Coordinates of C-alpha atoms and ligand atoms in Angstrom, one line a residue:
X1 CA -47.0 225.7 -69.4
X2 CA -48.3 225.8 -65.9
X3 CA -51.7 226.8 -67.1
X4 CA -52.6 223.6 -68.7
X5 CA -55.7 221.9 -67.5
X6 CA -55.1 218.9 -65.4
X7 CA -54.4 215.7 -67.2
X8 CA -53.7 217.2 -70.6
X9 CA -50.4 216.2 -72.0
X10 CA -48.5 219.0 -73.8
X11 CA -45.7 219.0 -76.3
X12 CA -42.7 220.9 -74.9
X13 CA -40.5 222.0 -77.8
X14 CA -37.0 223.5 -77.7
X15 CA -34.3 224.3 -80.2
X16 CA -30.7 223.6 -78.9
X17 CA -28.1 225.4 -81.0
X18 CA -24.8 223.9 -80.1
X19 CA -21.9 226.2 -80.8
X20 CA -18.6 227.5 -79.6
X21 CA -18.6 230.7 -77.6
X22 CA -15.9 232.7 -75.8
X23 CA -16.7 232.9 -72.2
X24 CA -14.8 235.1 -69.8
X25 CA -13.8 233.6 -66.4
X26 CA -10.8 234.6 -64.3
X27 CA -10.2 237.6 -66.6
X28 CA -9.5 235.3 -69.5
X29 CA -11.5 234.3 -72.6
X30 CA -12.0 230.6 -73.0
X31 CA -13.6 229.0 -76.0
X32 CA -16.3 226.6 -74.8
X33 CA -19.2 224.7 -76.4
X34 CA -22.6 225.8 -75.2
X35 CA -26.3 225.3 -76.0
X36 CA -27.9 228.6 -77.1
X37 CA -24.9 230.4 -75.6
X38 CA -25.9 229.6 -72.1
X39 CA -24.0 228.2 -69.1
X40 CA -25.8 226.2 -67.6
X41 CA -27.8 225.5 -70.8
X42 CA -31.5 226.1 -71.0
X43 CA -33.8 224.3 -68.5
X44 CA -36.5 222.1 -69.9
X45 CA -39.6 222.3 -67.8
X46 CA -42.4 219.7 -68.3
X47 CA -45.4 218.2 -66.6
X48 CA -45.3 214.5 -66.1
X49 CA -46.8 212.9 -69.1
X50 CA -45.7 215.5 -71.6
X51 CA -43.8 214.9 -74.7
X52 CA -40.5 216.6 -75.3
X53 CA -39.2 217.6 -78.7
X54 CA -35.7 219.1 -78.9
X55 CA -34.3 220.1 -82.2
X56 CA -30.5 219.9 -81.9
X57 CA -28.6 222.1 -84.4
X58 CA -25.0 221.3 -84.3
X59 CA -22.9 224.3 -85.2
X60 CA -19.9 223.0 -83.2
X61 CA -16.9 221.2 -84.7
X62 CA -17.7 218.1 -82.6
X63 CA -19.8 215.1 -83.3
X64 CA -22.6 215.6 -80.8
X65 CA -25.3 213.7 -78.9
X66 CA -27.5 214.9 -76.1
X67 CA -28.5 212.4 -73.4
X68 CA -31.6 213.0 -71.2
X69 CA -30.1 211.8 -68.0
X70 CA -32.5 209.7 -66.0
X71 CA -35.3 209.8 -68.5
X72 CA -36.4 206.2 -68.7
X73 CA -37.1 206.3 -72.5
X74 CA -39.5 203.4 -72.3
X75 CA -39.5 201.7 -75.7
X76 CA -37.5 204.6 -77.0
X77 CA -33.8 203.7 -76.6
X78 CA -33.3 205.5 -79.9
X79 CA -33.6 208.9 -78.1
X80 CA -31.1 208.0 -75.3
X81 CA -28.3 210.0 -77.0
X82 CA -25.2 207.8 -76.5
X83 CA -22.8 208.1 -79.5
X84 CA -22.3 204.7 -81.2
X85 CA -24.3 202.9 -78.6
X86 CA -27.9 204.2 -79.3
X87 CA -27.2 206.4 -82.4
X88 CA -24.6 207.7 -84.7
X89 CA -23.7 211.2 -83.6
X90 CA -25.0 214.4 -85.0
X91 CA -22.2 215.6 -87.3
X92 CA -21.0 219.2 -87.4
X93 CA -23.5 221.3 -89.3
X94 CA -26.2 218.6 -89.1
X95 CA -29.4 218.5 -87.1
X96 CA -31.4 215.9 -85.3
X97 CA -34.6 216.1 -83.4
X98 CA -35.0 214.1 -80.2
X99 CA -38.5 213.1 -79.3
X100 CA -39.4 211.4 -76.0
X101 CA -42.1 211.3 -73.4
X102 CA -41.6 211.9 -69.7
X103 CA -43.9 209.5 -67.9
X104 CA -44.0 208.1 -64.4
X105 CA -41.2 210.3 -63.1
X106 CA -41.4 213.5 -61.1
X107 CA -38.7 215.8 -59.8
X108 CA -35.4 216.9 -61.2
X109 CA -33.4 215.2 -64.0
X110 CA -31.0 216.9 -66.4
X111 CA -29.6 216.7 -69.9
X112 CA -26.0 216.7 -71.0
X113 CA -23.9 216.1 -74.1
X114 CA -22.7 212.5 -74.0
X115 CA -19.5 213.6 -75.6
X116 CA -16.5 212.9 -73.4
X117 CA -15.7 215.9 -71.2
X118 CA -17.7 218.4 -73.3
X119 CA -20.6 217.8 -71.0
X120 CA -18.7 220.1 -68.6
X121 CA -20.3 223.0 -70.5
X122 CA -23.2 221.3 -72.3
X123 CA -25.8 220.6 -69.6
X124 CA -29.0 221.9 -68.1
X125 CA -31.9 221.0 -65.9
X126 CA -34.9 218.8 -66.9
X127 CA -37.6 219.6 -64.5
X128 CA -40.7 217.4 -64.2
X129 CA -43.7 218.7 -62.3
X130 CA -46.7 216.6 -61.2
X131 CA -49.6 216.3 -63.6
X132 CA -52.0 217.7 -61.0
X133 CA -50.0 220.8 -60.3
X134 CA -47.7 221.8 -57.5
X135 CA -50.5 221.2 -54.9
X136 CA -49.9 217.5 -55.4
X137 CA -46.3 217.6 -54.3
X138 CA -46.0 215.2 -51.4
X139 CA -44.5 218.0 -49.4
X140 CA -45.6 221.5 -48.5
X141 CA -45.8 223.5 -51.7
X142 CA -42.7 225.7 -52.0
X143 CA -43.0 229.4 -52.8
X144 CA -40.3 229.2 -55.4
X145 CA -38.3 226.6 -57.3
X146 CA -34.6 227.2 -58.1
X147 CA -32.4 224.9 -60.2
X148 CA -28.9 224.8 -58.8
X149 CA -26.2 223.2 -60.9
X150 CA -22.9 222.3 -59.3
X151 CA -20.2 222.3 -62.0
X152 CA -16.6 222.9 -62.8
X153 CA -14.7 225.5 -64.8
X154 CA -11.9 224.1 -66.8
X155 CA -9.7 226.7 -68.6
X156 CA -8.2 224.0 -70.8
X157 CA -9.7 222.6 -73.9
X158 CA -12.1 219.9 -73.0
X159 CA -11.5 217.8 -76.0
X160 CA -7.8 217.8 -75.1
X161 CA -8.8 216.8 -71.6
X162 CA -10.5 213.7 -73.0
X163 CA -7.6 212.8 -75.2
X164 CA -5.2 213.1 -72.2
X165 CA -7.4 210.9 -70.1
X166 CA -7.7 208.3 -72.8
X167 CA -3.9 208.3 -73.2
X168 CA -3.4 207.8 -69.5
X169 CA -2.1 211.4 -69.0
X170 CA -3.9 212.0 -65.7
X171 CA -2.5 215.3 -64.6
X172 CA -5.4 217.7 -65.4
X173 CA -7.5 219.2 -62.7
X174 CA -10.5 221.6 -62.9
X175 CA -9.6 225.3 -62.5
X176 CA -12.5 225.7 -60.1
X177 CA -15.9 224.8 -59.0
X178 CA -19.1 226.6 -60.0
X179 CA -22.7 227.1 -58.9
X180 CA -24.9 227.8 -61.9
X181 CA -21.8 228.4 -64.0
X182 CA -20.3 231.0 -61.7
X183 CA -17.1 230.6 -59.7
X184 CA -17.9 232.9 -56.9
X185 CA -15.9 235.2 -54.7
X186 CA -13.2 232.8 -53.6
X187 CA -11.8 233.2 -57.1
X188 CA -10.1 236.1 -58.7
X189 CA -8.0 236.9 -61.8
X190 CA -4.7 236.5 -60.3
X191 CA -5.1 233.0 -58.8
X192 CA -7.5 230.2 -59.3
X193 CA -8.4 230.2 -55.6
X194 CA -8.0 233.6 -54.1
X195 CA -8.1 234.7 -50.5
X196 CA -11.2 236.5 -49.3
X197 CA -11.5 240.1 -50.1
X198 CA -9.2 240.0 -53.2
X199 CA -9.9 242.4 -56.0
X200 CA -11.8 241.5 -59.1
X201 CA -13.6 238.6 -57.6
X202 CA -15.5 236.3 -59.8
X203 CA -19.3 236.7 -59.9
X204 CA -21.1 234.4 -57.7
X205 CA -24.6 232.9 -57.8
X206 CA -27.1 235.0 -55.7
X207 CA -30.4 233.6 -54.5
X208 CA -32.7 236.2 -53.1
X209 CA -35.1 235.0 -50.5
X210 CA -37.9 236.4 -48.4
X211 CA -38.3 235.7 -44.8
X212 CA -40.9 233.1 -44.1
X213 CA -40.9 231.6 -47.6
X214 CA -39.9 228.1 -48.6
X215 CA -37.7 227.3 -51.6
X216 CA -37.3 224.1 -53.5
X217 CA -33.7 223.9 -54.7
X218 CA -33.3 221.4 -57.5
X219 CA -29.6 220.4 -57.1
X220 CA -27.7 218.7 -59.8
X221 CA -24.0 217.7 -59.9
X222 CA -22.8 218.2 -63.5
X223 CA -19.1 218.2 -62.5
X224 CA -16.7 215.9 -64.3
X225 CA -14.5 215.2 -61.4
X226 CA -15.9 215.2 -57.9
X227 CA -18.6 214.4 -55.5
X228 CA -19.6 217.6 -53.5
X229 CA -20.8 218.6 -50.1
X230 CA -23.3 221.5 -50.2
X231 CA -24.2 223.6 -47.2
X232 CA -26.0 226.8 -46.6
X233 CA -24.9 228.8 -43.5
X234 CA -27.6 229.1 -40.9
X235 CA -30.1 226.8 -42.8
X236 CA -31.1 223.2 -42.9
X237 CA -32.2 221.4 -46.0
X238 CA -34.9 218.8 -46.3
X239 CA -34.2 216.3 -49.0
X240 CA -37.6 215.3 -50.6
X241 CA -36.5 213.7 -53.9
X242 CA -33.5 212.3 -55.7
X243 CA -33.1 211.3 -59.3
X244 CA -36.8 212.2 -59.9
X245 CA -38.1 209.8 -57.2
X246 CA -39.6 211.1 -54.0
X247 CA -37.8 210.2 -50.8
X248 CA -38.9 210.4 -47.2
X249 CA -38.2 213.9 -46.0
X250 CA -34.7 213.9 -44.6
X251 CA -33.5 217.1 -42.8
X252 CA -29.8 217.7 -42.9
X253 CA -27.3 220.4 -42.6
X254 CA -25.2 219.0 -45.5
X255 CA -26.1 217.4 -48.8
X256 CA -23.7 215.0 -50.5
X257 CA -24.1 214.8 -54.3
X258 CA -22.2 212.9 -56.8
X259 CA -21.8 213.6 -60.5
X260 CA -25.0 212.4 -62.2
X261 CA -27.2 212.7 -59.1
X262 CA -29.9 215.1 -58.4
X263 CA -31.4 216.1 -55.0
X264 CA -34.5 218.2 -54.5
X265 CA -34.3 220.0 -51.2
X266 CA -36.6 222.3 -49.4
X267 CA -35.1 225.3 -47.6
X268 CA -37.1 227.6 -45.3
X269 CA -36.0 231.2 -45.1
X270 CA -36.3 231.1 -41.4
X271 CA -32.9 232.6 -40.3
X272 CA -32.4 236.2 -39.1
X273 CA -32.5 238.3 -42.3
X274 CA -29.0 238.7 -43.7
X275 CA -26.6 237.1 -46.1
X276 CA -25.5 233.5 -46.0
X277 CA -23.1 231.6 -48.2
X278 CA -24.2 228.6 -50.0
X279 CA -21.0 226.6 -50.5
X280 CA -20.0 223.5 -52.5
X281 CA -16.8 221.6 -51.6
X282 CA -15.3 218.9 -53.7
X283 CA -14.7 215.6 -51.9
X284 CA -11.5 213.7 -52.4
X285 CA -10.2 210.5 -51.2
X286 CA -7.4 211.0 -48.6
X287 CA -3.8 210.0 -49.0
X288 CA -2.2 207.8 -50.1
X289 CA -4.5 208.6 -53.1
X290 CA -2.9 211.2 -55.3
X291 CA -4.1 214.6 -54.1
X292 CA -5.4 217.5 -56.2
X293 CA -5.9 221.1 -55.0
X294 CA -9.0 221.6 -53.0
X295 CA -11.9 223.1 -54.9
X296 CA -14.7 225.0 -53.4
X297 CA -17.2 227.5 -54.6
X298 CA -19.8 229.6 -53.0
X299 CA -22.8 231.8 -53.8
X300 CA -25.0 233.9 -51.5
X301 CA -28.4 233.4 -50.1
X302 CA -29.6 237.0 -49.5
X303 CA -32.7 238.0 -47.6
X304 CA -34.5 240.8 -49.4
X305 CA -35.6 242.3 -46.1
X306 CA -33.3 244.7 -44.4
X307 CA -30.0 243.8 -45.9
X308 CA -29.2 247.1 -47.6
X309 CA -28.9 249.1 -44.5
X310 CA -27.1 246.3 -42.6
X311 CA -23.9 245.4 -44.5
X312 CA -23.3 242.6 -42.2
X313 CA -20.6 240.0 -43.0
X314 CA -21.7 237.1 -45.0
X315 CA -22.0 234.0 -42.9
X316 CA -19.9 231.0 -44.1
X317 CA -21.0 227.5 -43.2
X318 CA -18.6 225.2 -41.5
X319 CA -17.8 222.8 -44.3
X320 CA -17.0 219.1 -43.8
X321 CA -13.4 218.0 -44.3
X322 CA -12.8 217.4 -48.0
X323 CA -11.4 214.0 -47.1
X324 CA -14.5 213.0 -45.1
X325 CA -15.8 210.4 -47.5
X326 CA -17.9 208.7 -44.9
X327 CA -20.2 211.8 -44.7
X328 CA -21.4 210.9 -48.2
X329 CA -21.8 207.3 -47.2
X330 CA -24.1 208.2 -44.3
X331 CA -25.9 210.8 -46.3
X332 CA -26.8 208.4 -49.0
X333 CA -27.7 205.7 -46.5
X334 CA -30.3 208.0 -45.0
X335 CA -32.3 208.2 -48.3
X336 CA -35.4 206.0 -48.5
X337 CA -38.3 205.9 -50.8
X338 CA -41.3 208.0 -49.8
X339 CA -43.6 205.2 -50.9
X340 CA -43.3 201.5 -50.3
X341 CA -42.3 199.4 -53.3
X342 CA -43.0 196.0 -54.6
X343 CA -39.3 195.1 -54.9
X344 CA -38.9 191.8 -56.6
X345 CA -38.2 189.4 -53.8
X346 CA -35.7 187.4 -55.8
X347 CA -33.4 188.1 -58.7
X348 CA -33.0 186.0 -61.9
X349 CA -29.5 187.3 -62.5
X350 CA -26.8 188.0 -60.0
X351 CA -23.7 189.9 -60.9
X352 CA -20.8 191.0 -58.7
X353 CA -19.0 193.8 -60.6
X354 CA -15.7 195.2 -59.4
X355 CA -14.9 198.8 -60.3
X356 CA -11.3 199.3 -60.6
X357 CA -8.3 200.7 -62.4
X358 CA -5.9 198.7 -64.4
X359 CA -3.5 199.3 -67.2
X360 CA -2.7 198.3 -70.8
X361 CA 0.6 198.5 -72.4
X362 CA 1.1 201.5 -74.6
X363 CA 2.7 199.4 -77.3
X364 CA -0.3 197.1 -77.4
X365 CA 1.7 194.2 -76.0
X366 CA 1.3 192.2 -72.9
X367 CA 4.4 193.0 -71.0
X368 CA 5.5 196.5 -69.9
X369 CA 6.3 198.4 -66.8
X370 CA 3.2 199.2 -64.7
X371 CA 2.6 201.3 -61.6
X372 CA 2.1 204.6 -63.5
X373 CA 5.1 204.0 -65.8
X374 CA 5.0 205.7 -69.2
X375 CA 5.0 202.3 -70.8
X376 CA 1.5 201.6 -69.7
X377 CA -1.8 203.5 -69.9
X378 CA -4.0 203.5 -66.8
X379 CA -7.6 202.6 -67.7
X380 CA -10.9 202.1 -65.8
X381 CA -12.4 198.6 -65.6
X382 CA -15.5 196.7 -64.7
X383 CA -14.7 193.1 -63.7
X384 CA -11.2 193.6 -64.8
X385 CA -12.0 194.5 -68.4
X386 CA -11.9 198.1 -69.8
X387 CA -14.5 199.2 -72.3
X388 CA -13.4 199.9 -75.8
X389 CA -15.8 202.5 -77.2
X390 CA -16.9 201.6 -80.8
X391 CA -15.8 204.8 -82.3
X392 CA -15.1 203.6 -85.9
X393 CA -18.4 202.4 -87.1
X394 CA -21.1 202.4 -89.7
X395 CA -24.0 201.7 -87.5
X396 CA -24.7 202.2 -83.8
X397 CA -24.8 199.2 -81.5
X398 CA -28.6 199.6 -81.2
X399 CA -29.1 199.5 -84.9
X400 CA -26.9 196.5 -85.2
X401 CA -28.9 194.9 -82.4
X402 CA -32.2 195.9 -83.9
X403 CA -31.5 194.7 -87.4
X404 CA -29.4 191.8 -86.3
X405 CA -27.2 192.4 -89.3
X406 CA -25.2 189.3 -88.8
X407 CA -24.5 189.0 -92.5
X408 CA -22.4 192.1 -92.3
X409 CA -20.3 190.6 -89.6
X410 CA -17.4 189.9 -92.0
X411 CA -16.7 193.7 -92.2
X412 CA -16.4 194.0 -88.5
X413 CA -14.3 196.6 -86.8
X414 CA -15.5 195.8 -83.3
X415 CA -16.1 192.6 -81.5
X416 CA -18.4 192.3 -78.6
X417 CA -17.4 190.4 -75.5
X418 CA -19.6 189.4 -72.6
X419 CA -19.1 191.4 -69.4
X420 CA -18.3 188.6 -66.9
X421 CA -20.7 188.2 -64.0
X422 CA -17.9 188.0 -61.5
X423 CA -14.5 189.5 -61.3
X424 CA -11.7 187.7 -63.0
X425 CA -9.4 188.4 -60.1
X426 CA -10.5 187.8 -56.5
X427 CA -8.4 189.4 -53.8
X428 CA -9.0 191.6 -50.8
X429 CA -10.6 194.3 -53.0
X430 CA -10.5 197.1 -50.5
X431 CA -7.1 196.6 -48.9
X432 CA -5.7 200.1 -48.8
X433 CA -2.2 198.6 -49.3
X434 CA -3.1 198.5 -53.0
X435 CA -3.5 202.3 -53.3
X436 CA 0.0 203.5 -53.7
X437 CA 1.6 202.7 -57.0
X438 CA 4.1 199.9 -56.4
X439 CA 4.9 196.3 -56.3
X440 CA 1.8 195.3 -54.3
X441 CA -0.8 196.5 -56.8
X442 CA 1.2 196.0 -60.0
X443 CA 0.2 192.3 -60.5
X444 CA -3.5 193.3 -60.3
X445 CA -3.2 195.9 -63.2
X446 CA -2.9 194.0 -66.5
X447 CA -6.2 194.3 -68.4
X448 CA -7.4 194.6 -71.9
X449 CA -9.8 196.8 -73.9
X450 CA -13.0 195.1 -75.0
X451 CA -16.5 196.3 -76.0
X452 CA -18.3 194.6 -73.2
X453 CA -22.0 193.8 -73.2
X454 CA -24.3 191.8 -71.0
X455 CA -27.6 190.5 -72.4
X456 CA -30.7 190.2 -70.3
X457 CA -33.9 188.5 -71.2
X458 CA -36.9 190.9 -71.2
X459 CA -38.3 191.1 -67.7
X460 CA -35.3 189.6 -65.9
X461 CA -34.8 190.8 -62.4
X462 CA -31.2 191.7 -62.2
X463 CA -29.2 192.1 -59.0
X464 CA -25.8 193.8 -59.3
X465 CA -23.4 194.3 -56.5
X466 CA -20.9 197.0 -57.4
X467 CA -17.7 196.5 -55.5
X468 CA -15.0 199.2 -55.4
X469 CA -11.4 198.2 -55.3
X470 CA -8.3 199.9 -53.9
X471 CA -6.1 199.3 -56.9
X472 CA -4.1 202.5 -57.5
X473 CA -6.8 204.7 -56.0
X474 CA -9.8 204.7 -53.7
X475 CA -12.4 206.9 -55.4
X476 CA -16.1 206.3 -54.9
X477 CA -17.9 205.5 -58.1
X478 CA -21.3 207.0 -59.0
X479 CA -22.6 204.3 -61.3
X480 CA -25.3 205.4 -63.7
X481 CA -27.6 203.0 -65.6
X482 CA -29.4 204.3 -68.6
X483 CA -33.1 203.5 -69.2
X484 CA -33.9 202.1 -65.8
X485 CA -34.0 203.1 -62.2
X486 CA -32.4 200.9 -59.7
X487 CA -33.6 199.9 -56.2
X488 CA -30.7 200.6 -53.9
X489 CA -31.0 197.7 -51.5
X490 CA -27.9 198.1 -49.3
X491 CA -24.5 199.5 -49.2
X492 CA -21.4 199.0 -47.0
X493 CA -17.8 199.6 -46.5
X494 CA -15.2 197.0 -47.2
X495 CA -15.8 193.8 -49.2
X496 CA -19.3 192.6 -49.9
X497 CA -20.1 189.3 -48.3
X498 CA -23.4 187.8 -49.5
X499 CA -23.7 185.5 -46.4
X500 CA -23.7 188.5 -44.2
X501 CA -25.0 191.4 -46.3
X502 CA -28.1 190.0 -47.9
X503 CA -29.7 190.2 -44.5
X504 CA -29.4 194.0 -44.6
X505 CA -31.3 194.4 -47.9
X506 CA -34.1 196.9 -47.7
X507 CA -36.9 195.4 -49.8
X508 CA -39.6 197.7 -48.4
X509 CA -38.7 201.3 -49.2
X510 CA -35.3 201.4 -50.9
X511 CA -34.6 204.6 -52.8
X512 CA -34.9 204.4 -56.6
X513 CA -31.9 205.9 -58.3
X514 CA -30.5 206.2 -61.8
X515 CA -27.1 207.0 -60.3
X516 CA -25.9 205.1 -57.3
X517 CA -22.9 206.0 -55.3
X518 CA -20.6 203.1 -54.6
X519 CA -18.9 204.4 -51.5
X520 CA -15.1 204.7 -51.4
X521 CA -13.7 201.3 -50.5
X522 CA -17.2 199.8 -50.3
X523 CA -20.0 198.3 -52.2
X524 CA -23.7 198.8 -53.2
X525 CA -26.3 196.2 -54.0
X526 CA -29.0 197.2 -56.5
X527 CA -31.9 195.4 -58.2
X528 CA -33.6 196.5 -61.4
X529 CA -36.1 194.9 -63.8
X530 CA -34.7 194.7 -67.3
X531 CA -37.9 195.5 -69.0
X532 CA -36.9 198.3 -71.4
X533 CA -35.6 196.8 -74.6
X534 CA -32.4 198.3 -76.0
X535 CA -28.7 198.9 -75.5
X536 CA -28.2 200.8 -72.3
X537 CA -25.0 202.4 -71.2
X538 CA -23.9 201.7 -67.6
X539 CA -20.9 203.7 -66.4
X540 CA -19.2 205.6 -63.7
X541 CA -20.4 209.2 -63.9
X542 CA -16.9 210.6 -63.1
X543 CA -16.0 211.7 -66.6
X544 CA -12.4 210.6 -66.3
X545 CA -13.5 207.1 -65.3
X546 CA -15.9 207.1 -68.3
X547 CA -13.2 208.1 -70.7
X548 CA -10.9 205.5 -69.1
X549 CA -13.4 202.7 -69.8
X550 CA -15.3 202.1 -66.6
X551 CA -18.3 201.3 -68.8
X552 CA -20.4 198.4 -70.2
X553 CA -23.5 198.0 -72.2
X554 CA -26.6 196.2 -70.9
X555 CA -28.6 194.8 -73.7
X556 CA -32.3 194.2 -72.9
X557 CA -34.0 191.8 -75.3
X558 CA -37.4 192.5 -76.7
X559 CA -40.4 190.9 -75.0
X560 CA -42.8 188.6 -76.7
X561 CA -45.4 191.3 -77.7
X562 CA -45.3 194.5 -79.7
X563 CA -45.9 196.4 -76.5
X564 CA -42.7 195.0 -75.0
X565 CA -40.5 195.3 -78.2
X566 CA -38.4 198.2 -79.4
X567 CA -40.1 200.0 -82.3
X568 CA -38.2 200.9 -85.4
X569 CA -35.8 203.9 -85.3
X570 CA -37.0 207.3 -86.3
X571 CA -36.5 208.0 -90.0
X572 CA -34.1 210.9 -89.4
X573 CA -31.8 209.1 -87.1
X574 CA -28.3 210.2 -88.0
X575 CA -26.2 207.8 -90.1
X576 CA -22.6 207.0 -89.4
X577 CA -21.9 206.3 -93.0
X578 CA -21.5 210.0 -93.7
X579 CA -19.2 210.6 -90.8
X580 CA -16.1 211.3 -92.9
X581 CA -14.7 214.6 -91.7
X582 CA -16.1 214.5 -88.3
X583 CA -13.5 216.0 -86.1
X584 CA -13.8 213.9 -83.0
X585 CA -14.2 210.5 -84.5
X586 CA -11.5 208.8 -86.5
X587 CA -12.2 208.3 -90.2
X588 CA -15.0 205.8 -90.6
X589 CA -14.0 202.3 -90.7
X590 CA -16.4 199.4 -90.4
X591 CA -18.2 198.4 -87.3
X592 CA -20.4 195.3 -87.1
X593 CA -21.1 192.7 -84.6
X594 CA -18.8 190.0 -85.6
X595 CA -20.7 186.9 -85.0
X596 CA -21.3 188.1 -81.6
X597 CA -23.1 185.1 -80.1
X598 CA -20.2 182.8 -80.7
X599 CA -17.8 185.3 -79.2
X600 CA -19.6 185.8 -76.0
X601 CA -18.2 183.6 -73.3
X602 CA -20.2 182.6 -70.3
X603 CA -18.2 183.0 -67.1
X604 CA -17.9 179.9 -65.0
X605 CA -18.5 177.5 -67.9
Ligands
C2O1 CU1 -25.4 211.3 -67.4 CU2 -24.4 208.1 -69.6 O1 -24.8 209.7 -68.5

């Protein structure tokens, strides 16, 4: 692949066989779903400008889609891989071939199944190198490049995990954390988290380095559950890219990385030869948030020089406190684009979107006990509405949008509602007094499930301020937008205040991200140009928040020319009509856009 003459686009072809495989961790076999039997799955390596062809062969019992996380999919929403939003899923024992180009992006992205929770074991790197070779990196050419996937090991069935989450049974926690699929020596068979020196330790990831060389670590967070801090004892890291966009080199002892994000970091092997732990620690909001057991994993960075004769102890980095959520805030605030941007000076659309939890009554009614009562189900919300995934359907949302099959509306199983531009409830969003379940937060809980969309005219400049709330919990929220990168203009703690905060917008060199971390009890302001027609998922990349409904769909209309309009779907796009018997979707009912225009309500009118 690397030997291609400059400027010649190649076709990079892979076959992904998705199947269930028994994997042994913690002395126990667990049946998991993998691509080609690998954990992490195969890395796709391309040169910017290449086309990618991936034949997905679904030998799993699940309806499957693969999402190419961060790939812009310009005029190619059909390949975005979101079940029922951009395509009907690939049924068990069926195949589908994804075809897309990777253009105008360099660095590290990744791919994952967009099937709730299954992405915990169905993911891999998507590495994009510059067209003119490694010599054209805007940083010193590394001697070696290493993908590093932070993940989680769950010894429970992941489909059950999703069902529990959807049903508001929020008791499951990961068994442990992993680096490149390995739990490392803090884990052994007798306990999930063992003390050092225990017998039968789990394998850990080992990175061999040579003194004096430089390594490009391509970090990805594929975990379902947590942001992570990553450190290497005795070494600093220089962040040079994030989400396949170059950033100004930023030297740091610790990297914070949220689910969905990638960070490319340079590490020089400039420490005294020896063995050093590389450790990843899950961040969690402090009490009064409900606490889960601390999870940490580690591998070893091992100098190839002189280590055999010196069995020196492995050096462990001093890890930040797991409750130190501000470390992530400052880390992300230190990212800026390597190049200046032409950030649109003003926005055509302004949205303030609260990210919160709420609840719906288990019996479908309006009144029930709240505050974590069994009578209600805790759900995730955007502007106080929780997304209802269109699972029972005959066409995807994108097909319905493309064909504008309004005549079929009578058969609807799903209605679309407009995502409001502002929260329905205005309160002191980040008041920590709302965190514990109880009388204070209860009135803020009642919500409903709706399939929420927000339409944008082609080319609209959209500004979104994501605002966290403290209702029932105070997690950060890594918000991921499909099909577009977002300029991250500013972030802050507490409540967003336009009068004060617009002045802090960085319109010169804001980082461009597909996943933006909304800090715990804080906000982020982003701008993006809605110039890629299609139906694009926008959601929190914590998988439990995704399953709980912290999701919406942004619909970008076609432009006025062929070049700005979505082409027809590929002929072999899977059909939902044949979905009967799919294990993870209920039997097919009907799904159409029931006279959607008339049902959309415009907030404030
Ligand atoms: Cu990486 Cu919609 O997800």
